[in-house]
XYZ file of C-alpha atoms in Angstrom:
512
model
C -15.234 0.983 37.249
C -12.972 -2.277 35.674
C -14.743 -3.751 33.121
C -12.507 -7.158 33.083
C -12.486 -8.677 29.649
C -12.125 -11.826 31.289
C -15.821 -11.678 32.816
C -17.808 -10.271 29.840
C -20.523 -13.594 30.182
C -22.651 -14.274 27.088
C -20.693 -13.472 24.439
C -17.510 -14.814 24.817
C -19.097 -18.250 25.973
C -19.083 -20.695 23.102
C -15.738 -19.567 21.441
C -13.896 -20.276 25.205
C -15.985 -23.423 25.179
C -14.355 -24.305 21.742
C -10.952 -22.920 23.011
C -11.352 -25.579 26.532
C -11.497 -28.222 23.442
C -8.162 -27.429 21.963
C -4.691 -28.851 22.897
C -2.363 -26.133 24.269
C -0.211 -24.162 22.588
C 3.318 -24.395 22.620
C 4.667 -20.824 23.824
C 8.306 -19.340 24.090
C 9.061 -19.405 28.052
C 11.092 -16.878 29.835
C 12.301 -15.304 26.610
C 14.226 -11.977 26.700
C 14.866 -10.451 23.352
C 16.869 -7.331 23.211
C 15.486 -5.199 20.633
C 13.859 -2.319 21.816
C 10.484 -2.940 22.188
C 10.427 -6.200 24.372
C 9.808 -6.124 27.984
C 10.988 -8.760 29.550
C 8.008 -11.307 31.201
C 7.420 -14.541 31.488
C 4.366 -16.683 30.111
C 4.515 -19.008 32.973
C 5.283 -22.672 33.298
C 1.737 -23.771 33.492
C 0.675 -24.899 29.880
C -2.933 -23.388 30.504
C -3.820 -21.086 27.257
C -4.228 -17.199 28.795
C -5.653 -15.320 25.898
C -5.008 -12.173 27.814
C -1.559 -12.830 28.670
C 0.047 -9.077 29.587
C -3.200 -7.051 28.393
C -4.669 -3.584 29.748
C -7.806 -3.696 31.905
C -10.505 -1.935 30.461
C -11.760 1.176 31.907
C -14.276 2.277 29.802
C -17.028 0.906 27.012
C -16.808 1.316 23.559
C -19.007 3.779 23.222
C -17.324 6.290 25.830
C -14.128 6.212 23.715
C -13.094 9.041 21.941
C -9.275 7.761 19.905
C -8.181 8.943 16.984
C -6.385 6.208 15.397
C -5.160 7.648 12.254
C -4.592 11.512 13.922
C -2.668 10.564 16.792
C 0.278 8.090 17.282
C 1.241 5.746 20.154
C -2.149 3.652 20.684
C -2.398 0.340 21.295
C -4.279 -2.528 20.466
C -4.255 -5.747 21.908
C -5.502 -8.690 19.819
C -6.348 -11.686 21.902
C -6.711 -14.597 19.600
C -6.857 -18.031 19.562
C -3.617 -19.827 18.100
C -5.980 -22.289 16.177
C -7.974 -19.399 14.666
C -4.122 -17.877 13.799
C -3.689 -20.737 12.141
C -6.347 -20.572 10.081
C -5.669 -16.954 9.192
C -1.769 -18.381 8.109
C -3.310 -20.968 6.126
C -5.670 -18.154 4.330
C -2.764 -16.449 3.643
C -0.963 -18.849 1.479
C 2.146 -16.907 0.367
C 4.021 -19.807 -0.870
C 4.342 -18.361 -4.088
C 6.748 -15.470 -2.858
C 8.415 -16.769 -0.118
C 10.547 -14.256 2.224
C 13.659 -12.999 2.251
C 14.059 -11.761 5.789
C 13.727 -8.996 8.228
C 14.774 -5.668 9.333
C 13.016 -6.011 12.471
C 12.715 -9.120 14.448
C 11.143 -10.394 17.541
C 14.750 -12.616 19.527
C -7.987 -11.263 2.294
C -8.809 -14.692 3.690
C -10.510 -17.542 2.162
C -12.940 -17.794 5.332
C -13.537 -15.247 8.250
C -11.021 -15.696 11.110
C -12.139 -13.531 14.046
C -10.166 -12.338 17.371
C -11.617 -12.978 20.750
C -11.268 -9.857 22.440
C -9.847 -6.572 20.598
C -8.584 -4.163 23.956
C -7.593 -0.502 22.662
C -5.467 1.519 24.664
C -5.867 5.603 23.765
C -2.004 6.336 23.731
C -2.952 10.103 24.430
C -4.645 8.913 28.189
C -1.467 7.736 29.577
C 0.991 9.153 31.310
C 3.620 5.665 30.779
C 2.444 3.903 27.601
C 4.761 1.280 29.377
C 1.765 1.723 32.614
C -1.895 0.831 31.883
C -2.804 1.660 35.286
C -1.497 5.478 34.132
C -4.244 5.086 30.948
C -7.755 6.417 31.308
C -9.278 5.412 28.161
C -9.060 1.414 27.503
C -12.091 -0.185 25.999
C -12.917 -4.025 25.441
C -14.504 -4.228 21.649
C -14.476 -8.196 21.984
C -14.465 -10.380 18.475
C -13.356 -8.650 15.371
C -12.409 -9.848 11.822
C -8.578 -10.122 11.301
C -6.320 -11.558 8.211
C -2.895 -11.800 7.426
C -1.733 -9.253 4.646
C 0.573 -8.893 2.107
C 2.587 -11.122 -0.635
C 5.817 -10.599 -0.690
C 6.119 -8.135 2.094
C 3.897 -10.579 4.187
C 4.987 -13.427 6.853
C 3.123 -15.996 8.543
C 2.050 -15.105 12.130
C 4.265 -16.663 14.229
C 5.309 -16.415 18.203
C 8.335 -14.640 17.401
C 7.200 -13.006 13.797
C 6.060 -9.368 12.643
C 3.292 -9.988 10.337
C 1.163 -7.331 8.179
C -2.293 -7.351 9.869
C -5.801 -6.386 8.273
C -8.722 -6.118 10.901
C -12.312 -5.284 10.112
C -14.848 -4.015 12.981
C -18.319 -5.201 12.337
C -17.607 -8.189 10.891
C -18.780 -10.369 13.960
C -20.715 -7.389 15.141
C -22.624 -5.103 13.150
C -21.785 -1.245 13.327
C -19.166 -1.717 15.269
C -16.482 0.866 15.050
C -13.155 2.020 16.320
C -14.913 5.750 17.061
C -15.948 6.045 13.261
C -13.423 3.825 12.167
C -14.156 -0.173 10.743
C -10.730 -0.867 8.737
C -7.404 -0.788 9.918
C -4.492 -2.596 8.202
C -1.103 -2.697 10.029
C 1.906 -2.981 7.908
C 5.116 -4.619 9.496
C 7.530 -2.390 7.923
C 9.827 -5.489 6.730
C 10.567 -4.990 3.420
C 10.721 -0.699 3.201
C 11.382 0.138 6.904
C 8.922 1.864 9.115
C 9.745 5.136 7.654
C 8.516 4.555 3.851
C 5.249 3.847 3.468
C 3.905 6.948 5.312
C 6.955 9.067 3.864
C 5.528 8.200 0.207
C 1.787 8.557 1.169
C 2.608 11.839 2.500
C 4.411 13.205 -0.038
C 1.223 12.207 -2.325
C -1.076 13.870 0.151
C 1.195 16.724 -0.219
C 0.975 17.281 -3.377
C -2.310 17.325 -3.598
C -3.382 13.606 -4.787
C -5.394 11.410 -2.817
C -4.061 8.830 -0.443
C -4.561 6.473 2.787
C -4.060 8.336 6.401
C -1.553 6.761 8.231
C 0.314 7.025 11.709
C 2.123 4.851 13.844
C 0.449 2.487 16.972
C 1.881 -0.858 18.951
C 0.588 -4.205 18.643
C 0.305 -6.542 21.670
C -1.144 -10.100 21.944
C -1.239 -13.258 23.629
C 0.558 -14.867 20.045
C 3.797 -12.972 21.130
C 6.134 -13.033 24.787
C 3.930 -11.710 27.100
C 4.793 -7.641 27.174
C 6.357 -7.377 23.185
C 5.111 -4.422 21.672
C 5.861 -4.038 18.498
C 5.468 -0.610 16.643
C 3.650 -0.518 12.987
C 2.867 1.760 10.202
C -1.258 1.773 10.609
C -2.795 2.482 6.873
C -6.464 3.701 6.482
C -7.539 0.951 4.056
C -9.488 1.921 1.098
C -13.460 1.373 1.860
C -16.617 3.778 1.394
C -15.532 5.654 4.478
C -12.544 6.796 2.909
C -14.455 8.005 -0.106
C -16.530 9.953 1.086
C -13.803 11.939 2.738
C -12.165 12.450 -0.493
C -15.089 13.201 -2.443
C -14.019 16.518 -3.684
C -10.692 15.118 -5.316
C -13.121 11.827 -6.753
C -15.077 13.861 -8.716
C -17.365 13.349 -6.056
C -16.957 10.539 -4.918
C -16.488 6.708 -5.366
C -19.196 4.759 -7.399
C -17.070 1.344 -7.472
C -13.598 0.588 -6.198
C -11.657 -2.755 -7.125
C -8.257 -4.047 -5.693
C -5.990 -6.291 -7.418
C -3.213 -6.642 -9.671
C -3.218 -6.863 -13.560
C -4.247 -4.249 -16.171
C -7.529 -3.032 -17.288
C -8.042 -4.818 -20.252
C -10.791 -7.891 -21.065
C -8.159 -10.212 -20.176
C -7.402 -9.094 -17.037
C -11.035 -7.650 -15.914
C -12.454 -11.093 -14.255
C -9.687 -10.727 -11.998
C -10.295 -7.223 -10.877
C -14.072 -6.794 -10.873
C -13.977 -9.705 -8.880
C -11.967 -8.054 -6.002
C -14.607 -5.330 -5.232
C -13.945 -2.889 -1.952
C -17.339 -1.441 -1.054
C -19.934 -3.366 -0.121
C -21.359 -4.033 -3.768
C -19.926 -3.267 -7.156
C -20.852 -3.154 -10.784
C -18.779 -3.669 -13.518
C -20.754 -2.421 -16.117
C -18.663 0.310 -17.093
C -15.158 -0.879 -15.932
C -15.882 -3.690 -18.650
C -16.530 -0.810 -21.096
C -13.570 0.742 -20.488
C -11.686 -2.208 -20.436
C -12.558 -2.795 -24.359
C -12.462 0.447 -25.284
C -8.270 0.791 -23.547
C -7.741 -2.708 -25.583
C -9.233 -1.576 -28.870
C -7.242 1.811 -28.583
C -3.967 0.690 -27.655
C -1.242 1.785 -29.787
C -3.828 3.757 -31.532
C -2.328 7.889 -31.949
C -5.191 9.525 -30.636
C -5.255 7.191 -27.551
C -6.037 9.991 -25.004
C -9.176 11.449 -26.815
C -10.361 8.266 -27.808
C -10.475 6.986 -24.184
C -11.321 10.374 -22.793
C -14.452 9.992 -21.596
C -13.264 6.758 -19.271
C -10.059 8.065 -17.844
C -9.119 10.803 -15.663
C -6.326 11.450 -17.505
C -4.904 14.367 -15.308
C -4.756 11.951 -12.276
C -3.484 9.081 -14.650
C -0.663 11.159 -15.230
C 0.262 12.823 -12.288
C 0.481 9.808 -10.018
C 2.561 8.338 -13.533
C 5.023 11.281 -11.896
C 4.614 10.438 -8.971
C 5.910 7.061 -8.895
C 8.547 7.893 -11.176
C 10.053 10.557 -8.571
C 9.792 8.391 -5.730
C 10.736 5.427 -7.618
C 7.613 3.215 -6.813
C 7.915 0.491 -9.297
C 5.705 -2.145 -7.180
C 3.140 -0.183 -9.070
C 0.335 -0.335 -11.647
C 2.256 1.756 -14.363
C 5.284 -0.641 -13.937
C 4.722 -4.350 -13.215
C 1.050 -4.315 -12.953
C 0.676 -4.636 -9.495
C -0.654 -3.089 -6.245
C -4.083 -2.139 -8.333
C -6.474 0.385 -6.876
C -9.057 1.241 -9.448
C -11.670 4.215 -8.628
C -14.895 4.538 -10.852
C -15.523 8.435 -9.974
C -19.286 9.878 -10.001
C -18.183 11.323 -12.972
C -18.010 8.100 -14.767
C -14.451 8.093 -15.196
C -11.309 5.882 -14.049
C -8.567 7.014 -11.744
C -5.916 4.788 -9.819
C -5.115 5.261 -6.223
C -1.406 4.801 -4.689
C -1.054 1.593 -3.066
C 1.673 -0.835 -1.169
C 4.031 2.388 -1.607
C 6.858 0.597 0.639
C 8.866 -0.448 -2.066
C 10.056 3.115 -2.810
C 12.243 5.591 -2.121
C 15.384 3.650 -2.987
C 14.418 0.575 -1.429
C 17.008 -1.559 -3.386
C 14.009 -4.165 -5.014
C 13.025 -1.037 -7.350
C 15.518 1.356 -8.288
C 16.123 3.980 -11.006
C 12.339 3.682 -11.810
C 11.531 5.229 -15.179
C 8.874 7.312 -16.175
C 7.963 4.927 -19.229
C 5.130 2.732 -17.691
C 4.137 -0.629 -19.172
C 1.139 -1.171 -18.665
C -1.719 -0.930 -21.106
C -2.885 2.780 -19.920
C 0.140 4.376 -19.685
C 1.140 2.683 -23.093
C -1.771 3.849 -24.796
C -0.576 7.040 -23.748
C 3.042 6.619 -24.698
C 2.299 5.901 -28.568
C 0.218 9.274 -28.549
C 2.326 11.908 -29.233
C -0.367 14.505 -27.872
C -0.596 12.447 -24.965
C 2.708 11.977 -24.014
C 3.475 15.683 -24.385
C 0.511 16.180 -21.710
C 2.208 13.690 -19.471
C 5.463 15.739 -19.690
C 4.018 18.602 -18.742
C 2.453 17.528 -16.291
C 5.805 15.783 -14.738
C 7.617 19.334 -14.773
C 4.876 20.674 -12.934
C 5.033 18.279 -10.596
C 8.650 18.323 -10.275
C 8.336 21.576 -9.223
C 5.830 21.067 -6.402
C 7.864 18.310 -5.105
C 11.037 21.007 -4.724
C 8.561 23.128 -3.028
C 7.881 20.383 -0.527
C 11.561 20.020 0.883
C 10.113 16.365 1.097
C 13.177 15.848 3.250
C 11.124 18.140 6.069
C 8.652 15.029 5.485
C 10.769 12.196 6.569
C 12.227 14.650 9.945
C 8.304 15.169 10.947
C 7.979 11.359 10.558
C 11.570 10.476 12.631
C 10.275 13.133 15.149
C 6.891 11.258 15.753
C 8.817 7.840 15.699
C 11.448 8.834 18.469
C 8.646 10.631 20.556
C 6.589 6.986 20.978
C 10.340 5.192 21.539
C 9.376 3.268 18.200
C 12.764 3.694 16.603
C 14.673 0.202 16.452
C 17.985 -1.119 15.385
C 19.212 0.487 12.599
C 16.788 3.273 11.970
C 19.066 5.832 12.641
C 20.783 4.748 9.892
C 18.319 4.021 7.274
C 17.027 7.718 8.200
C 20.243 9.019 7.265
C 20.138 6.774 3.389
C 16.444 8.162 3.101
C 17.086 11.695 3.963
C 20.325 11.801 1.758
C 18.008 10.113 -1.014
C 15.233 12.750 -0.916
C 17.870 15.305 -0.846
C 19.486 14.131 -3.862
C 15.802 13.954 -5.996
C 14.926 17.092 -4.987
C 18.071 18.562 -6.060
C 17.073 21.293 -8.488
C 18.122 19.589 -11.661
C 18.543 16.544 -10.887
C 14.803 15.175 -12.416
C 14.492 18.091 -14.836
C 17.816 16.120 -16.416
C 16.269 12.975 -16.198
C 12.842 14.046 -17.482
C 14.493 15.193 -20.396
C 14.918 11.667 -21.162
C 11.909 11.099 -21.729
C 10.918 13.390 -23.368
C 9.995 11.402 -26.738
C 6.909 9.327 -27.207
C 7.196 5.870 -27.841
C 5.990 6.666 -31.766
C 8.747 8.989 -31.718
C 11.099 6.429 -30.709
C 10.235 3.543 -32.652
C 8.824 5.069 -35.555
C 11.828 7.190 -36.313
C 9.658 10.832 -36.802
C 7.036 12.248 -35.214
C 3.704 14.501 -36.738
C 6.044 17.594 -37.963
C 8.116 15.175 -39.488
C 11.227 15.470 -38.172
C 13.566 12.395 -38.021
C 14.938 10.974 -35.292
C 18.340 10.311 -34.663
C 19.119 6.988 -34.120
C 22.355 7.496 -32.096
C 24.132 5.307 -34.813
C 27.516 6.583 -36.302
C 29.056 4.932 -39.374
C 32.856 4.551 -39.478
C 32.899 7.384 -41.234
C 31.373 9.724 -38.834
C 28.728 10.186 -40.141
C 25.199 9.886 -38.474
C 22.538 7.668 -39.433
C 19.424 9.085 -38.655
C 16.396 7.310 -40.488
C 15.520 4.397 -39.049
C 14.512 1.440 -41.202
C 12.322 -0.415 -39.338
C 10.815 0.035 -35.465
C 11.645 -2.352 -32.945
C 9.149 -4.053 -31.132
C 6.565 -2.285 -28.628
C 7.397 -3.121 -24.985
C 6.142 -6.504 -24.021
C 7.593 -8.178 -27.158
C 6.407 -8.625 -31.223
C 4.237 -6.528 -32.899
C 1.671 -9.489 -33.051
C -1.212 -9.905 -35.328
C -1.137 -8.795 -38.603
C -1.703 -9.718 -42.223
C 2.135 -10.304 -43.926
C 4.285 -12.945 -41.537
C 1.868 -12.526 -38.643
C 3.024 -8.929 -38.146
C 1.935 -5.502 -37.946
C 3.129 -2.208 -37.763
C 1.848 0.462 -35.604
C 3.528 3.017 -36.686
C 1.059 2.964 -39.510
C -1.796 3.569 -37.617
């Protein structure tokens, strides 16, 4: 039986009541656009607004499907939405502030709720022709859901001939609704990173054993694009209660509160984060507690066991690693961004990998160091104990990533591209730089060298000795040859001045 999504009565009555008020859209007629993933079709020269323009018939209801969105590839999902209510989502969105530099692909959390009028899901793995919806068993009408536009500086407006990053929520116009178990969904436009790095990065974090979003790869359609453009994204589990729960053994047992944000964990910066809570309540009781306790520690020597019982410091530093090998410096540790704070059952604080696109050499953060900035990983840094740990922990990690041959990664991920006919213009090539990239990093040596670098504490470096007492070179020779290797007076901490203070409004924390 055809269940049309055009007939579907009751529901669908007032918003195509308020839709037979609105002025037409203006729409891109007869449009081809030779990029791989355009079928040529027409809109039609008749100015009348088709909100279904090019979609799949449904077959089934909601309830009879059975997709896997995040285990299988190749499904597709076709938001029917009103241009108005598009508009609204772009004015949400407000990215004026970062602007964009342009695309590698092209098509040639809101202030208010903006919802779709019909969400149609294809189940790639019931067609024979993806390109054929009459060779697709499973297609299902889920009508209104919640959608935004995503992203700051790897976001776009949505557009009739733009990719945008897309964030859709399930129940939020119906309760309980789900896409067979799942409610969030956020599809990233691949823009900035390619298509290949934000799943090649999550992976390699799943792989070693750290937590991290499912991902895989599904086509867009809608009305808001040339009728028959499908356009292939990376599709990131977003992280809610669901995904929690299903990573309770590596949250020491789970999530209690979750914030998302950007900023540090300190009082000056809390309003900002406990304010941006992702489950459906949270309390900031003790994330305010740990806040104070990270700002009254900072610099302190014995940062890690003072703070102890509020930070998971083994995760701390591992994913500190982490981003360091795969140069993710859109990060938390580095410029205090992409912010994904976990309160454990356990009581104590972990971050969670976020936004990883800007990795793997993408040229906006290269030759990421292990030295973080932010107040955690600071703390850490003027501990000598501490920073030893964090060491440690980096050559064991170093070694697990070797194991990996991450570059395997990256072919599994190529593979499942080129099976759905997803690759585009230019991927070939920017598999080739990311392949040749990985290789390089996981060259035995190659970050063993480089963590040796690091190897010194920021009390080591600044305060010229550390607890045995030995001194420090300084790397100054006179003209005489001869080393100088006591060093007068530290430099400033990282983010500038010592501050405070009783003599000159300074104060030294190497005397601490």
């Amino acid at each position: 039986m055809i269940l049309s999504t055009r007939n579907q009565g009751q529901k669908h009555v007032l918003h195509l009541l308020l839709i037979a008020c609105s002025p037409a859209p203006t729409y891109v007629t007869n449009e081809i656009v030779n990029n791989n993933y355009y079928i040529e079709g027409d809109t039609g020269d008749t100015g009348e607004l088709d909100l279904y323009v090019g979609a799949p018939e449904p077959t089934l209801i909601p309830e009879n499907m059975t997709v896997d969105v995040f285990g299988t590839d190749g499904n597709i999902l076709y938001l029917s939405v009103d241009p108005l209510i598009v508009a609204d989502a772009n004015e949400n969105w407000e990215n004026s502030y970062w602007g964009w530099s342009g695309y590698l692909y092209e098509i040639g959390e809101a202030a208010g709720v903006t919802l779709t009028n019909d969400l149609v899901v294809v189940d790639g793995t019931s067609c024979d022709s993806p390109d054929d919806f009459s060779s697709c068993s499973d297609i299902a009408s889920y009508g209104p859901v919640e959608f935004h536009i995503a992203g700051q500086s790897t976001g776009v407006a949505w557009e009739n001939l733009t990719i945008p990053n897309i964030a859709i929520d399930m129940d939020e116009a119906q309760d309980e609704l789900t896409l067979n178990g799942t409610e969030y969904l956020r599809f990233n436009n691949g823009q900035v990173g390619s298509i290949f790095r934000e799943a090649v990065a999550l992976e390699i974090f799943t792989a070693l054993g750290y937590p991290a979003p499912d991902t895989s790869f599904n086509w867009l359609m809608s009305n808001m694009w040339p009728e028959g453009t499908k356009v292939p994204y990376t599709t990131v589990q977003p992280y809610k209660r669901d995904w929690c729960e299903a990573h309770a053994d590596q949250l020491g047992g789970g999530c209690t509160n979750m914030w998302e944000s950007w900023g540090d964990i300190t009082p000056d910066w809390i309003a900002y984060l406990g304010a941006e809570c992702q489950v459906s309540e949270c309390t900031n009781t003790r994330l305010t507690e740990a806040a104070q306790l990270i700002d009254d520690s900072l610099y302190q020597p014995s940062f890690k066991e003072l703070t102890g019982e509020y930070i998971a410091w083994d995760e701390i530093q591992t994913q500190q690693c982490i981003d360091w090998i795969l140069w993710i410096g859109d990060d938390y540790f580095h410029n205090m961004n992409n912010l994904v704070v976990v309160e454990r059952q356990d009581g104590k604080f972990m971050m969670l990998p976020y936004s990883t696109d800007i990795s793997l050499g993408q040229e906006w953060y290269t030759n990421t160091e292990l030295y973080g900035w932010s107040a955690i990983p600071t703390g850490c840094q003027w501990d000598n104990t501490c920073w030893a740990d964090t060491i440690a922990t980096c050559q064991s990690t170093v070694d697990a990533f070797q194991a990996l041959q991450p570059t395997l990664i990256l072919d599994d991920v190529y593979m499942r591209l080129s099976d759905q006919n997803m690759l585009r213009s230019g991927d070939d090539e920017r598999y080739t730089v990311l392949w040749s990239w990985l290789s390089e990093r996981a060259t035995e040596g190659v970050l063993e060298e480089e963590l040796e670098n690091y190897r010194p504490s920021m009390r080591e470096l600044y305060c010229g000795s550390n607890d045995t007492g030995t001194i420090m070179d300084t790397g100054i020779v006179t003209d005489t040859g001869e080393a100088i290797v006591d060093v007068a007076a530290p430099a400033p901490p990282p983010g500038g001045g010592w501050g405070g203070g009783d003599t000159g409004g300074n104060w030294d924390p190497c005397s601490l």
